[in-house]
Tab-separated table of C-alpha atoms in Angstrom:
chain	number	residue	atom	x	y	z
A	1	MET	CA	22.081	-13.587	25.239
A	2	ILE	CA	20.541	-11.020	22.903
A	3	LEU	CA	19.615	-7.496	24.032
A	4	VAL	CA	17.181	-5.347	22.056
A	5	ALA	CA	16.414	-1.672	22.658
A	6	ASP	CA	13.714	0.637	21.363
A	7	SER	CA	14.489	4.262	22.167
A	8	GLY	CA	12.409	7.389	21.763
A	9	SER	CA	13.263	10.885	22.883
A	10	SER	CA	11.639	10.343	26.285
A	11	LYS	CA	12.475	6.736	27.235
A	12	THR	CA	14.210	3.562	26.126
A	13	ASP	CA	12.763	0.072	26.511
A	14	TRP	CA	15.311	-2.746	26.783
A	15	LEU	CA	14.477	-6.449	26.554
A	16	LEU	CA	17.035	-9.177	27.182
A	17	SER	CA	16.496	-12.659	25.778
A	18	ILE	CA	17.965	-15.361	28.038
A	19	PRO	CA	17.818	-18.911	26.649
A	20	GLY	CA	15.529	-21.096	28.745
A	21	GLU	CA	14.453	-18.231	31.023
A	22	PRO	CA	11.894	-15.376	30.947
A	23	ASN	CA	12.966	-12.188	29.194
A	24	LEU	CA	14.311	-9.409	31.399
A	25	ALA	CA	13.018	-5.864	30.870
A	26	PHE	CA	14.860	-2.639	31.678
A	27	LYS	CA	14.054	1.047	31.196
A	28	SER	CA	16.233	4.101	30.796
A	29	ALA	CA	15.834	7.657	29.578
A	30	GLY	CA	15.600	8.292	25.855
A	31	LEU	CA	18.969	8.150	24.098
A	32	ASN	CA	18.571	10.418	21.095
A	33	PRO	CA	22.032	11.198	19.608
A	34	TYR	CA	20.770	14.531	18.302
A	35	PHE	CA	20.488	15.715	21.901
A	36	LEU	CA	23.104	13.593	23.697
A	37	THR	CA	26.826	13.005	23.261
A	38	GLU	CA	28.529	9.621	23.366
A	39	LYS	CA	29.692	10.234	26.934
A	40	GLU	CA	26.262	11.388	28.069
A	41	ILE	CA	24.625	8.236	26.681
A	42	ALA	CA	27.154	6.026	28.455
A	43	ARG	CA	26.672	7.922	31.711
A	44	ILE	CA	22.883	7.590	31.538
A	45	LEU	CA	23.171	3.823	31.080
A	46	GLN	CA	25.661	3.490	33.924
A	47	ASP	CA	23.415	5.477	36.247
A	48	GLN	CA	20.013	4.071	35.254
A	49	VAL	CA	20.535	0.410	34.289
A	50	PRO	CA	23.597	-0.803	36.234
A	51	SER	CA	22.090	-4.291	36.658
A	52	MET	CA	21.852	-4.632	32.875
A	53	ILE	CA	25.425	-3.493	32.383
A	54	ALA	CA	26.567	-5.985	35.010
A	55	MET	CA	25.422	-8.737	32.633
A	56	ALA	CA	27.672	-7.443	29.831
A	57	PRO	CA	30.031	-10.454	29.790
A	58	ASP	CA	27.097	-12.747	28.907
A	59	ILE	CA	25.516	-10.540	26.225
A	60	SER	CA	26.681	-11.423	22.724
A	61	GLU	CA	24.444	-9.255	20.516
A	62	ILE	CA	22.792	-5.853	20.970
A	63	TYR	CA	20.250	-4.417	18.540
A	64	PHE	CA	19.505	-0.764	19.266
A	65	PHE	CA	16.742	1.080	17.403
A	66	GLY	CA	16.283	4.731	18.247
A	67	ALA	CA	14.933	8.156	17.393
A	68	GLY	CA	17.643	10.279	15.821
A	69	CYS	CA	19.543	7.228	14.553
A	70	SER	CA	18.859	7.702	10.859
A	71	SER	CA	22.366	8.699	9.733
A	72	PRO	CA	25.793	7.005	9.974
A	73	ASP	CA	27.320	9.678	12.212
A	74	ARG	CA	24.451	9.345	14.706
A	75	HIS	CA	24.747	5.549	14.537
A	76	GLU	CA	28.366	5.930	15.570
A	77	ILE	CA	27.584	8.052	18.622
A	78	VAL	CA	25.219	5.435	20.030
A	79	SER	CA	27.295	2.465	18.922
A	80	ASN	CA	30.457	3.818	20.546
A	81	ALA	CA	28.627	4.539	23.799
A	82	ILE	CA	27.130	1.050	23.974
A	83	SER	CA	30.359	-0.674	22.905
A	84	SER	CA	32.262	1.076	25.688
A	85	LEU	CA	29.986	-0.658	28.211
A	86	PHE	CA	29.525	-3.961	26.362
A	87	PRO	CA	32.979	-4.491	24.796
A	88	GLY	CA	32.387	-8.149	23.911
A	89	ALA	CA	29.060	-7.702	22.131
A	90	TYR	CA	28.187	-7.202	18.485
A	91	VAL	CA	26.312	-3.876	18.333
A	92	SER	CA	23.836	-2.866	15.624
A	93	VAL	CA	22.230	0.598	15.596
A	94	ASP	CA	19.307	1.594	13.407
A	95	SER	CA	16.328	3.945	13.371
A	96	ASP	CA	13.198	3.623	15.468
A	97	LEU	CA	11.245	3.575	12.205
A	98	LEU	CA	12.824	0.259	11.249
A	99	ALA	CA	11.980	-1.128	14.693
A	100	SER	CA	8.358	-0.116	14.254
A	101	ALA	CA	8.260	-1.641	10.782
A	102	TYR	CA	9.671	-4.948	12.024
A	103	ALA	CA	7.198	-5.004	14.928
A	104	THR	CA	4.113	-4.206	12.843
A	105	CYS	CA	4.695	-5.151	9.215
A	106	GLY	CA	6.952	-8.146	9.805
A	107	HIS	CA	7.918	-9.151	6.275
A	108	GLU	CA	4.923	-7.547	4.533
A	109	LYS	CA	4.815	-4.241	2.700
A	110	GLY	CA	3.118	-1.413	4.532
A	111	ILE	CA	3.262	2.117	5.881
A	112	CYS	CA	4.536	2.505	9.420
A	113	CYS	CA	3.847	5.586	11.516
A	114	VAL	CA	5.319	6.665	14.830
A	115	LEU	CA	3.101	8.805	17.053
A	116	GLY	CA	4.821	9.196	20.401
A	117	THR	CA	6.860	12.065	21.803
A	118	GLY	CA	7.665	12.851	18.179
A	119	SER	CA	6.143	11.638	14.925
A	120	ASN	CA	7.525	10.083	11.770
A	121	ILE	CA	6.558	7.806	8.894
A	122	SER	CA	8.157	5.420	6.430
A	123	PHE	CA	7.234	2.916	3.761
A	124	PHE	CA	8.420	-0.646	4.414
A	125	ASP	CA	8.952	-2.826	1.341
A	126	GLY	CA	9.134	-6.070	3.317
A	127	GLU	CA	12.874	-5.779	3.902
A	128	ASP	CA	13.879	-2.133	4.258
A	129	ILE	CA	12.294	1.201	5.064
A	130	HIS	CA	12.126	4.067	2.601
A	131	ASP	CA	12.126	7.447	4.309
A	132	GLY	CA	10.049	10.272	2.930
A	133	GLN	CA	10.605	13.977	3.479
A	134	HIS	CA	9.522	13.754	7.094
A	135	GLY	CA	10.970	13.444	10.577
A	136	LEU	CA	11.804	17.164	10.831
A	137	GLY	CA	11.678	17.208	14.641
A	138	TYR	CA	9.629	19.208	17.090
A	139	ALA	CA	10.575	22.677	15.819
A	140	LEU	CA	9.572	22.051	12.198
A	141	GLY	CA	7.384	18.933	12.185
A	142	ASP	CA	6.204	16.215	14.587
A	143	GLU	CA	2.593	16.646	13.510
A	144	GLY	CA	0.172	14.713	15.724
A	145	SER	CA	2.834	13.852	18.286
A	146	GLY	CA	2.968	14.349	22.032
A	147	THR	CA	5.200	17.354	21.423
A	148	TRP	CA	2.735	18.822	18.922
A	149	PHE	CA	-0.190	18.423	21.332
A	150	GLY	CA	1.829	19.707	24.277
A	151	LYS	CA	2.873	22.791	22.338
A	152	ALA	CA	-0.750	23.423	21.327
A	153	LEU	CA	-1.943	23.081	24.925
A	154	VAL	CA	0.717	25.363	26.347
A	155	THR	CA	0.178	28.079	23.743
A	156	ASP	CA	-3.614	27.880	24.110
A	157	TYR	CA	-3.188	28.238	27.872
A	158	LEU	CA	-0.801	31.177	27.687
A	159	TYR	CA	-2.833	32.922	24.980
A	160	GLY	CA	-6.068	32.399	26.918
A	161	ASN	CA	-7.641	30.295	24.175
A	162	MET	CA	-8.983	27.559	26.461
A	163	ALA	CA	-12.507	27.450	27.830
A	164	ASP	CA	-12.595	28.672	31.430
A	165	ASP	CA	-13.067	25.217	32.983
A	166	ILE	CA	-10.281	23.679	30.890
A	167	HIS	CA	-8.018	26.628	31.680
A	168	ALA	CA	-8.639	26.213	35.408
A	169	LYS	CA	-7.824	22.490	35.294
A	170	PHE	CA	-4.639	23.094	33.331
A	171	LYS	CA	-3.575	25.825	35.756
A	172	GLU	CA	-4.212	23.576	38.752
A	173	ALA	CA	-2.251	20.722	37.154
A	174	TYR	CA	0.865	22.663	36.107
A	175	HIS	CA	0.929	26.194	37.646
A	176	LEU	CA	2.733	27.401	34.533
A	177	THR	CA	4.064	30.872	33.916
A	178	LYS	CA	5.310	32.317	30.656
A	179	GLU	CA	8.793	32.509	32.183
A	180	ASP	CA	8.716	28.776	33.042
A	181	VAL	CA	7.866	27.872	29.466
A	182	ILE	CA	10.413	30.202	27.867
A	183	THR	CA	13.177	28.877	30.113
A	184	ASN	CA	12.375	25.211	29.494
A	185	VAL	CA	11.843	25.530	25.756
A	186	TYR	CA	14.652	27.918	24.809
A	187	GLN	CA	17.291	27.540	27.504
A	188	LYS	CA	17.174	23.953	28.769
A	189	PRO	CA	17.832	20.635	26.976
A	190	ARG	CA	15.096	18.184	25.924
A	191	ALA	CA	12.554	20.860	25.038
A	192	ASN	CA	10.678	18.278	22.974
A	193	SER	CA	10.174	15.970	25.959
A	194	TYR	CA	9.209	18.932	28.128
A	195	LEU	CA	6.484	19.978	25.701
A	196	ALA	CA	5.323	16.383	25.168
A	197	SER	CA	4.780	15.955	28.915
A	198	PHE	CA	1.748	18.265	28.724
A	199	SER	CA	-0.019	15.997	26.226
A	200	LYS	CA	-1.037	13.772	29.170
A	201	PHE	CA	-3.502	16.509	30.117
A	202	LEU	CA	-5.682	15.523	27.163
A	203	SER	CA	-6.687	12.205	28.740
A	204	PRO	CA	-8.666	13.527	31.750
A	205	VAL	CA	-10.454	16.103	29.551
A	206	ARG	CA	-10.731	13.817	26.541
A	207	SER	CA	-14.523	13.946	26.276
A	208	THR	CA	-14.656	17.753	26.101
A	209	VAL	CA	-15.274	19.579	22.849
A	210	TYR	CA	-11.933	21.373	23.228
A	211	ALA	CA	-9.938	18.145	23.603
A	212	GLN	CA	-11.754	16.312	20.825
A	213	ASP	CA	-11.230	19.194	18.417
A	214	LEU	CA	-7.537	19.399	19.283
A	215	ILE	CA	-6.933	15.630	19.090
A	216	LYS	CA	-8.639	15.298	15.720
A	217	ARG	CA	-6.925	18.410	14.366
A	218	GLY	CA	-3.493	17.062	15.288
A	219	LEU	CA	-4.183	13.613	13.863
A	220	GLN	CA	-5.654	15.108	10.685
A	221	GLU	CA	-2.527	17.207	10.260
A	222	PHE	CA	-0.427	14.050	10.556
A	223	VAL	CA	-2.545	12.315	7.906
A	224	ASP	CA	-2.429	15.287	5.542
A	225	THR	CA	1.259	16.037	5.958
A	226	ASN	CA	2.661	12.536	6.295
A	227	ILE	CA	0.391	9.696	5.157
A	228	LYS	CA	-1.063	11.463	2.132
A	229	SER	CA	2.420	12.293	0.876
A	230	TYR	CA	2.540	8.669	-0.337
A	231	PRO	CA	0.612	8.541	-3.653
A	232	GLN	CA	-0.594	4.972	-3.005
A	233	TYR	CA	-1.266	5.341	0.724
A	234	ASP	CA	-4.706	3.795	0.278
A	235	LYS	CA	-3.244	0.605	-1.252
A	236	PHE	CA	-1.420	-0.570	1.886
A	237	LYS	CA	-2.138	-1.104	5.554
A	238	CYS	CA	-0.998	1.766	7.722
A	239	HIS	CA	0.394	0.700	11.102
A	240	PHE	CA	0.901	2.914	14.140
A	241	VAL	CA	3.302	2.742	17.061
A	242	GLY	CA	3.528	5.016	20.094
A	243	SER	CA	1.683	6.289	23.129
A	244	ILE	CA	-0.349	8.932	21.284
A	245	ALA	CA	-1.552	6.419	18.685
A	246	TYR	CA	-2.388	3.864	21.377
A	247	VAL	CA	-4.140	6.172	23.863
A	248	PHE	CA	-6.153	7.983	21.180
A	249	ALA	CA	-6.753	4.919	19.003
A	250	ASP	CA	-10.498	5.606	18.672
A	251	GLU	CA	-9.949	9.123	17.375
A	252	LEU	CA	-7.116	7.920	15.165
A	253	LYS	CA	-9.267	5.212	13.577
A	254	ALA	CA	-12.062	7.727	12.966
A	255	VAL	CA	-9.735	10.236	11.285
A	256	CYS	CA	-8.126	7.504	9.186
A	257	ASP	CA	-11.507	6.153	8.129
A	258	GLN	CA	-12.591	9.611	6.994
A	259	ASN	CA	-9.460	9.844	4.853
A	260	GLY	CA	-9.472	6.366	3.309
A	261	VAL	CA	-6.503	5.164	5.363
A	262	HIS	CA	-6.537	1.411	6.066
A	263	VAL	CA	-5.453	0.944	9.671
A	264	GLY	CA	-3.383	-2.127	10.566
A	265	LYS	CA	-1.780	-2.643	13.968
A	266	ILE	CA	-1.831	0.008	16.677
A	267	ILE	CA	0.657	-0.798	19.427
A	268	ARG	CA	2.019	1.291	22.254
A	269	GLN	CA	5.506	-0.176	22.368
A	270	PRO	CA	7.211	-2.284	19.721
A	271	ILE	CA	9.771	-3.898	22.033
A	272	VAL	CA	8.125	-7.328	22.555
A	273	ASP	CA	7.193	-7.793	18.879
A	274	LEU	CA	10.587	-6.418	17.900
A	275	LEU	CA	12.519	-8.951	19.976
A	276	GLU	CA	10.371	-11.760	18.593
A	277	PHE	CA	11.138	-10.607	15.031
A	278	ILE	CA	14.894	-10.416	15.737
A	279	LEU	CA	14.955	-13.891	17.271
A	280	LYS	CA	12.978	-15.462	14.433
A	281	ARG	CA	15.107	-13.718	11.838
A	282	GLY	CA	18.179	-15.268	13.412
């Protein structure tokens, strides 16, 4: 049996291929090695997906693709954690960007963008990804991501920069205080996921001028900072993966069209397409 995982900072999708039977899906928290130790990753899996771990003796291969897995030392953290729970399996760890490229580009050249809790971009040459100067994380980058939008919403709320009706709805939804935000952002772990959680507020107020301006501003910043950093960005299809890209696909297509970006696939989660690619690749 082959197990594939696609992990962001907020959640991890797992899909197990069982010959002759339907695939089995599992979910756990995000397993970003920049924020979690080897022991913490193993503990999360033991606590959240015990039924998956119980199948360890029958699982021969595990392909894990995750945020924060772009360097060998981070690979090792995740690989060691998984191997401790699946001692008989071959374990491969790679970046979430490669997972998105496999799921969208397949074997064709293209630009692949991640717009979820965080944001990132890479060029895929049909075999491998080529990272640019991006993926700086929520403190320095993540343009157009859930974290970026959440940070904008929270600061607008605390600074009083929302229209009165929007402000009232945000207050009713979250009952935030400055102290709450400071504590969660500067003193607690997973500040990026905390900030990204507020991006959900954009959906119920999506048709308002405030929301439309904010959505398009964030997506335009992603295009300017990330996509346009590739000199030949207009020569290839640009694919998108992630909840922000999927939920705000209409706004994303409009912004891309205005900037000469040729949109390819827009998918919320790469896990199904990713498993299919891995199985076909053999």
